[in-house]
Amino acid sequence: MKHARADFPKDFLFGVATSAYQIEGHAQGGAGRTHWDTFAASPGNVVRGENGDVACDHLNRFEQDFDLVREAGFDCYRFSTSWARVLPDGRGQVNQAGLDYYDRLADALLERGIRPCVTLYHWELPSALADQGGWCNRDIADWFADYTQVIMGRIGDRMFSAAPINEPWCVSWLSHFEGHHAPGLRDIRAAARAMHHVLLAHGRAIQAMRSLGMGNLGAVFNLEWSEPADDSAEARLAADRYDAIYNRFFLGGVFNKEYPQTALEGLEPHLPKGWQNDFETIGTRVDWCGLNYYTRKLIAPADAAWPSLQEVPGPLPKTQMGWEIDPSALTRFLVRTRKDYTGTLPIYITENGMASEERVQDDDRIDYLDKHLAAVLDVLAQGVPVNGYFVWSLLDNYEWAFGYEKRFGLVDVDFETLVRTPKASFMALKSALSEGQSVSQPLAQPFGAVHEHWNLVADIGGTNTRLGVVTNGELADLRKHPTGTLENLLEALHDLRDEIGTNPQAVVAAGAGPVRDGTIQLTNANLDLSETELANATGAQRTFVINDFTAAAWSVAEVTRSDVAVLQGQVTPPAGTRLVVGPGTGLGVGALLYSEGRYHTVSGEGGHVGLYPRHRDEVDIFEAARRIAPGCFFGDSLALEAEMFLSGTGLPILYQAVELAAGQARTQARSAKDILNDARNGTDLVAEKAAQIFTTHLGALMGDLAVTLMPEGGVFLVGGVAEKNRWLFSDNFKDAFNGGGRFSDLRRSLNLYVSEQAEFGIIGANNFCKNALRQQPD
Ligand code: FCB
């Protein structure tokens, strides 16, 4: 694939989508009959009369299928719950086996670190409700809200996101006006009612889920771009009517609490009485908008009853469905949706993909996905807040009226043997997603999911402490507290434990200072913290205190292309020993060493190596420094402790030394931040000189350390100064790193990076924790 995870924003989510009836095997597990079963059993509706009785038998194979989701590297899995599996008659008696199944399914996803994204209705209406008019009956909003309570009451605590209904246009217009989907009606009054009731039911379900305390709730629309077949005014009007019915009706109802006039022209006489009063419910606030996008249509006028239009074949390349491929329409839709409907609300592409006959080498699908990802990148650059992209679909499956003929899967399914075989597109996505670290975005309801297993990681600074909640190896929540006294710190840890309600498995606390016998002397915070105190405050069995250099070294354990700025060498940091310099403003040095299949850290005080003039004109500056800090020089040489210049506290001393050497009076110590600001703005020559010495000596020293250790996994500058002052680390810095006499070429061959991980302390503590638990499981 041309595109990779690293091309997208850091917390962009990639997912894959499925739906219940299309994969589960509906005849099993006590599910009730649905209108799709009878629609399929009526001749002429579905190719070969096929139905969802067995489908992919996902019901019995979901663990294996989720292994594939994880293997591909997806962050999210979008699935649907079947109304008739939960409530076989749509109301009343619950099918316990159905609830238990979805419960296990939710856990199976979380166990694999995959975010569960649920849809409550993907088209299989219980037959008992169809008997009562289904979507034409206003009571369906109540029935649906009740079903929502039942199923989300059981699994809602573990969902990352939830949407009530998949594709309201298909549920209503396609199924009640065009008759292509169950219940197969062709009646404008039924269609108008279904269009309104589906939105009403959506609003009621959102309210029901909010009352259960769920968050991250959205709506999923399918959009199809309509293009006039020619330049005539009639074609333009026809295309506009198509757009109003297909797209604007549903988006308008949910986001603007109104229906487009163009659609009302034909529909209003058939809408249920008092429809205008339902917009408060229909427009209930949602947290995100999901768009399913596949194709565009060319529309011409037709000499028929309203809406008086017809689709005509277009010239673009087509998929196995005969759908034209037009990624540019996705771009236009995303831009328009933001402008007219959603504003700053996050948008997700909740479905995109293609049917292809290629069962193994599906290059056409790879190309399709690439082109649509490019469309997403395009709108991201325009500032449209797209937060994620889901491929339709994981498996070849029951493609509704087309039966098992049209294959949308990344994974081939042999419908005789039910054997799954990943296609080329699966492998391509797998490698595209593994480049760039998987995201760590707060889960919607972390505390529902973390009751059983979680770890607590802390980054303790002089002023502030960050506390991270980790589930499934990923950061689920991050808190910031003033560090305060030891008592304050332990209280904050204890409170977090109480809030979650269970003890963490392990706690890792990182901070600046030496570690001895399970106690860290936090020099900046001026307190001592022991592993026993951590255990008492949190109830954790396993506790660790680690030095901040150790944490910095561990922060690059899982580093990928999107986490670093490359100064020289390979774009993706290769595996192997890594040298880390930082963190903060100091010259701490850490190394993450790989040997015998394991990582180890060494953390040292690079600040205690010697620094000496590397140029003749620096001699005066080092001599001046000796007048300021004589105790920091090595014997009577001109070598001083590197930290005296190369740290946040050292830079002000360096500044004064430059002043003295230039024959100026020594001024009051200035902060490192002010000095670097003046140097950058070119408003203070002394500051410029100090910054230049700071940069070149840091570069030279890093080169010295690197050429000694030869870290094949790269040299990383980590920490706040580097992150905030990237301008310091360009050519001067690189030249100093590479300038090493006969070893210049060797230095130039090393991979040199600036880490861009904002929370490297927390990330490092988490990586340390994962490694410690892996090495010594309970
Ligand atoms: C979408 C449906 C999905 C599948 C794809 C191809 O409209 O949501 O179930 O049929 O189309």
PDB file of C-alpha atoms in Angstrom, residues 519-653:
ATOM      1  CA  THR A 519      13.525   3.581  47.145  1.00  0.00           C
ATOM      2  CA  ILE A 520      13.926   6.520  44.841  1.00  0.00           C
ATOM      3  CA  GLN A 521      15.264   9.797  46.134  1.00  0.00           C
ATOM      4  CA  LEU A 522      13.248  12.258  44.119  1.00  0.00           C
ATOM      5  CA  THR A 523      15.702  15.128  44.062  1.00  0.00           C
ATOM      6  CA  ASN A 524      13.477  17.629  42.252  1.00  0.00           C
ATOM      7  CA  ALA A 525      10.433  16.908  44.387  1.00  0.00           C
ATOM      8  CA  ASN A 526      12.562  16.709  47.504  1.00  0.00           C
ATOM      9  CA  LEU A 527      11.093  13.484  48.837  1.00  0.00           C
ATOM     10  CA  ASP A 528      11.865   9.765  49.048  1.00  0.00           C
ATOM     11  CA  LEU A 529       9.407   7.214  47.700  1.00  0.00           C
ATOM     12  CA  SER A 530       9.626   3.469  48.273  1.00  0.00           C
ATOM     13  CA  GLU A 531       8.084   0.506  46.501  1.00  0.00           C
ATOM     14  CA  THR A 532       6.499  -0.548  49.790  1.00  0.00           C
ATOM     15  CA  GLU A 533       4.765   2.812  50.120  1.00  0.00           C
ATOM     16  CA  LEU A 534       3.454   2.400  46.566  1.00  0.00           C
ATOM     17  CA  ALA A 535       2.108  -1.044  47.440  1.00  0.00           C
ATOM     18  CA  ASN A 536       0.412   0.228  50.607  1.00  0.00           C
ATOM     19  CA  ALA A 537      -1.234   3.133  48.818  1.00  0.00           C
ATOM     20  CA  THR A 538      -2.571   1.111  45.889  1.00  0.00           C
ATOM     21  CA  GLY A 539      -2.801  -2.508  47.008  1.00  0.00           C
ATOM     22  CA  ALA A 540      -0.711  -3.561  44.008  1.00  0.00           C
ATOM     23  CA  GLN A 541       1.270  -6.805  44.221  1.00  0.00           C
ATOM     24  CA  ARG A 542       4.086  -5.570  42.036  1.00  0.00           C
ATOM     25  CA  THR A 543       5.582  -2.104  42.440  1.00  0.00           C
ATOM     26  CA  PHE A 544       8.660  -0.516  40.924  1.00  0.00           C
ATOM     27  CA  VAL A 545      10.410   2.813  41.309  1.00  0.00           C
ATOM     28  CA  ILE A 546      12.622   3.735  38.393  1.00  0.00           C
ATOM     29  CA  ASN A 547      14.955   6.521  37.505  1.00  0.00           C
ATOM     30  CA  ASP A 548      13.890   9.015  34.835  1.00  0.00           C
ATOM     31  CA  PHE A 549      16.781   8.033  32.550  1.00  0.00           C
ATOM     32  CA  THR A 550      15.530   4.471  32.741  1.00  0.00           C
ATOM     33  CA  ALA A 551      12.051   5.690  31.815  1.00  0.00           C
ATOM     34  CA  ALA A 552      13.474   7.772  28.972  1.00  0.00           C
ATOM     35  CA  ALA A 553      15.354   4.745  27.679  1.00  0.00           C
ATOM     36  CA  TRP A 554      12.213   2.608  27.854  1.00  0.00           C
ATOM     37  CA  SER A 555      10.203   5.303  26.075  1.00  0.00           C
ATOM     38  CA  VAL A 556      11.923   4.336  22.825  1.00  0.00           C
ATOM     39  CA  ALA A 557      11.255   0.604  23.241  1.00  0.00           C
ATOM     40  CA  GLU A 558       8.278   0.648  20.888  1.00  0.00           C
ATOM     41  CA  VAL A 559       9.134   3.818  19.035  1.00  0.00           C
ATOM     42  CA  THR A 560       8.102   4.041  15.391  1.00  0.00           C
ATOM     43  CA  ARG A 561       8.307   6.386  12.477  1.00  0.00           C
ATOM     44  CA  SER A 562       5.596   8.742  13.652  1.00  0.00           C
ATOM     45  CA  ASP A 563       7.211   9.206  17.072  1.00  0.00           C
ATOM     46  CA  VAL A 564      10.435  10.752  15.865  1.00  0.00           C
ATOM     47  CA  ALA A 565      11.920  13.514  13.767  1.00  0.00           C
ATOM     48  CA  VAL A 566      14.732  12.033  11.708  1.00  0.00           C
ATOM     49  CA  LEU A 567      17.997  14.008  11.774  1.00  0.00           C
ATOM     50  CA  GLN A 568      19.904  11.401   9.832  1.00  0.00           C
ATOM     51  CA  GLY A 569      19.568   7.794   8.761  1.00  0.00           C
ATOM     52  CA  GLN A 570      16.620   5.478   8.351  1.00  0.00           C
ATOM     53  CA  VAL A 571      13.101   6.872   8.506  1.00  0.00           C
ATOM     54  CA  THR A 572      11.873   3.996  10.652  1.00  0.00           C
ATOM     55  CA  PRO A 573      14.138   3.360  13.621  1.00  0.00           C
ATOM     56  CA  PRO A 574      15.510  -0.164  13.209  1.00  0.00           C
ATOM     57  CA  ALA A 575      15.518  -2.698  16.027  1.00  0.00           C
ATOM     58  CA  GLY A 576      18.519  -3.130  18.288  1.00  0.00           C
ATOM     59  CA  THR A 577      20.316  -1.285  21.033  1.00  0.00           C
ATOM     60  CA  ARG A 578      19.210   2.304  21.423  1.00  0.00           C
ATOM     61  CA  LEU A 579      21.072   5.161  23.011  1.00  0.00           C
ATOM     62  CA  VAL A 580      18.947   7.808  24.646  1.00  0.00           C
ATOM     63  CA  VAL A 581      20.117  11.226  25.692  1.00  0.00           C
ATOM     64  CA  GLY A 582      17.895  13.386  27.851  1.00  0.00           C
ATOM     65  CA  PRO A 583      15.413  13.709  29.398  1.00  0.00           C
ATOM     66  CA  GLY A 584      14.316  17.153  30.415  1.00  0.00           C
ATOM     67  CA  THR A 585      16.985  19.750  30.090  1.00  0.00           C
ATOM     68  CA  GLY A 586      19.706  17.663  31.675  1.00  0.00           C
ATOM     69  CA  LEU A 587      22.261  15.502  30.005  1.00  0.00           C
ATOM     70  CA  GLY A 588      21.116  12.210  31.399  1.00  0.00           C
ATOM     71  CA  VAL A 589      22.070   9.233  29.325  1.00  0.00           C
ATOM     72  CA  GLY A 590      20.263   5.959  29.080  1.00  0.00           C
ATOM     73  CA  ALA A 591      20.573   3.011  26.821  1.00  0.00           C
ATOM     74  CA  LEU A 592      18.080   0.349  26.037  1.00  0.00           C
ATOM     75  CA  LEU A 593      20.185  -2.657  25.286  1.00  0.00           C
ATOM     76  CA  TYR A 594      18.972  -5.746  23.542  1.00  0.00           C
ATOM     77  CA  SER A 595      20.689  -8.998  24.256  1.00  0.00           C
ATOM     78  CA  GLU A 596      19.696 -12.635  24.418  1.00  0.00           C
ATOM     79  CA  GLY A 597      16.194 -11.825  23.297  1.00  0.00           C
ATOM     80  CA  ARG A 598      15.591  -9.340  26.080  1.00  0.00           C
ATOM     81  CA  TYR A 599      15.804  -5.652  26.670  1.00  0.00           C
ATOM     82  CA  HIS A 600      17.786  -4.208  29.548  1.00  0.00           C
ATOM     83  CA  THR A 601      18.432  -0.645  30.498  1.00  0.00           C
ATOM     84  CA  VAL A 602      21.475   1.109  31.686  1.00  0.00           C
ATOM     85  CA  SER A 603      20.954   4.566  33.005  1.00  0.00           C
ATOM     86  CA  GLY A 604      23.835   6.809  33.778  1.00  0.00           C
ATOM     87  CA  GLU A 605      24.845  10.347  34.443  1.00  0.00           C
ATOM     88  CA  GLY A 606      26.183  11.502  31.105  1.00  0.00           C
ATOM     89  CA  GLY A 607      26.398  14.834  32.876  1.00  0.00           C
ATOM     90  CA  HIS A 608      29.458  13.607  34.697  1.00  0.00           C
ATOM     91  CA  VAL A 609      31.612  13.123  31.664  1.00  0.00           C
ATOM     92  CA  GLY A 610      34.041  15.919  30.885  1.00  0.00           C
ATOM     93  CA  LEU A 611      33.396  18.839  28.609  1.00  0.00           C
ATOM     94  CA  TYR A 612      36.307  20.866  27.309  1.00  0.00           C
ATOM     95  CA  PRO A 613      36.932  23.514  24.669  1.00  0.00           C
ATOM     96  CA  ARG A 614      36.626  22.131  21.154  1.00  0.00           C
ATOM     97  CA  HIS A 615      37.625  25.422  19.548  1.00  0.00           C
ATOM     98  CA  ARG A 616      40.348  27.916  20.352  1.00  0.00           C
ATOM     99  CA  ASP A 617      37.851  30.717  20.922  1.00  0.00           C
ATOM    100  CA  GLU A 618      36.128  28.642  23.587  1.00  0.00           C
ATOM    101  CA  VAL A 619      39.167  28.583  25.861  1.00  0.00           C
ATOM    102  CA  ASP A 620      38.308  31.968  27.364  1.00  0.00           C
ATOM    103  CA  ILE A 621      34.770  30.827  28.022  1.00  0.00           C
ATOM    104  CA  PHE A 622      35.882  27.713  29.889  1.00  0.00           C
ATOM    105  CA  GLU A 623      38.340  29.791  31.876  1.00  0.00           C
ATOM    106  CA  ALA A 624      35.606  32.241  32.774  1.00  0.00           C
ATOM    107  CA  ALA A 625      33.425  29.305  33.857  1.00  0.00           C
ATOM    108  CA  ARG A 626      36.128  28.235  36.264  1.00  0.00           C
ATOM    109  CA  ARG A 627      35.796  31.567  38.014  1.00  0.00           C
ATOM    110  CA  ILE A 628      32.056  30.947  38.438  1.00  0.00           C
ATOM    111  CA  ALA A 629      32.046  27.247  39.381  1.00  0.00           C
ATOM    112  CA  PRO A 630      35.601  26.160  40.263  1.00  0.00           C
ATOM    113  CA  GLY A 631      34.440  22.989  42.047  1.00  0.00           C
ATOM    114  CA  CYS A 632      32.993  21.500  38.847  1.00  0.00           C
ATOM    115  CA  PHE A 633      36.297  21.304  36.966  1.00  0.00           C
ATOM    116  CA  PHE A 634      38.261  18.089  36.716  1.00  0.00           C
ATOM    117  CA  GLY A 635      41.451  18.756  38.706  1.00  0.00           C
ATOM    118  CA  ASP A 636      43.241  21.759  37.344  1.00  0.00           C
ATOM    119  CA  SER A 637      42.310  20.967  33.731  1.00  0.00           C
ATOM    120  CA  LEU A 638      39.969  22.906  31.480  1.00  0.00           C
ATOM    121  CA  ALA A 639      37.476  20.010  31.532  1.00  0.00           C
ATOM    122  CA  LEU A 640      34.270  20.571  33.444  1.00  0.00           C
ATOM    123  CA  GLU A 641      31.273  18.366  34.255  1.00  0.00           C
ATOM    124  CA  ALA A 642      29.150  18.389  31.126  1.00  0.00           C
ATOM    125  CA  GLU A 643      25.989  19.098  33.056  1.00  0.00           C
ATOM    126  CA  MET A 644      27.414  22.461  34.101  1.00  0.00           C
ATOM    127  CA  PHE A 645      26.732  23.702  30.580  1.00  0.00           C
ATOM    128  CA  LEU A 646      24.420  21.169  29.003  1.00  0.00           C
ATOM    129  CA  SER A 647      21.294  21.304  31.129  1.00  0.00           C
ATOM    130  CA  GLY A 648      18.507  23.660  32.120  1.00  0.00           C
ATOM    131  CA  THR A 649      20.406  24.697  35.225  1.00  0.00           C
ATOM    132  CA  GLY A 650      23.715  24.721  33.366  1.00  0.00           C
ATOM    133  CA  LEU A 651      22.794  26.968  30.460  1.00  0.00           C
ATOM    134  CA  PRO A 652      22.522  30.101  32.693  1.00  0.00           C
ATOM    135  CA  ILE A 653      26.070  29.413  33.926  1.00  0.00           C
TER     136      ILE A 653
END
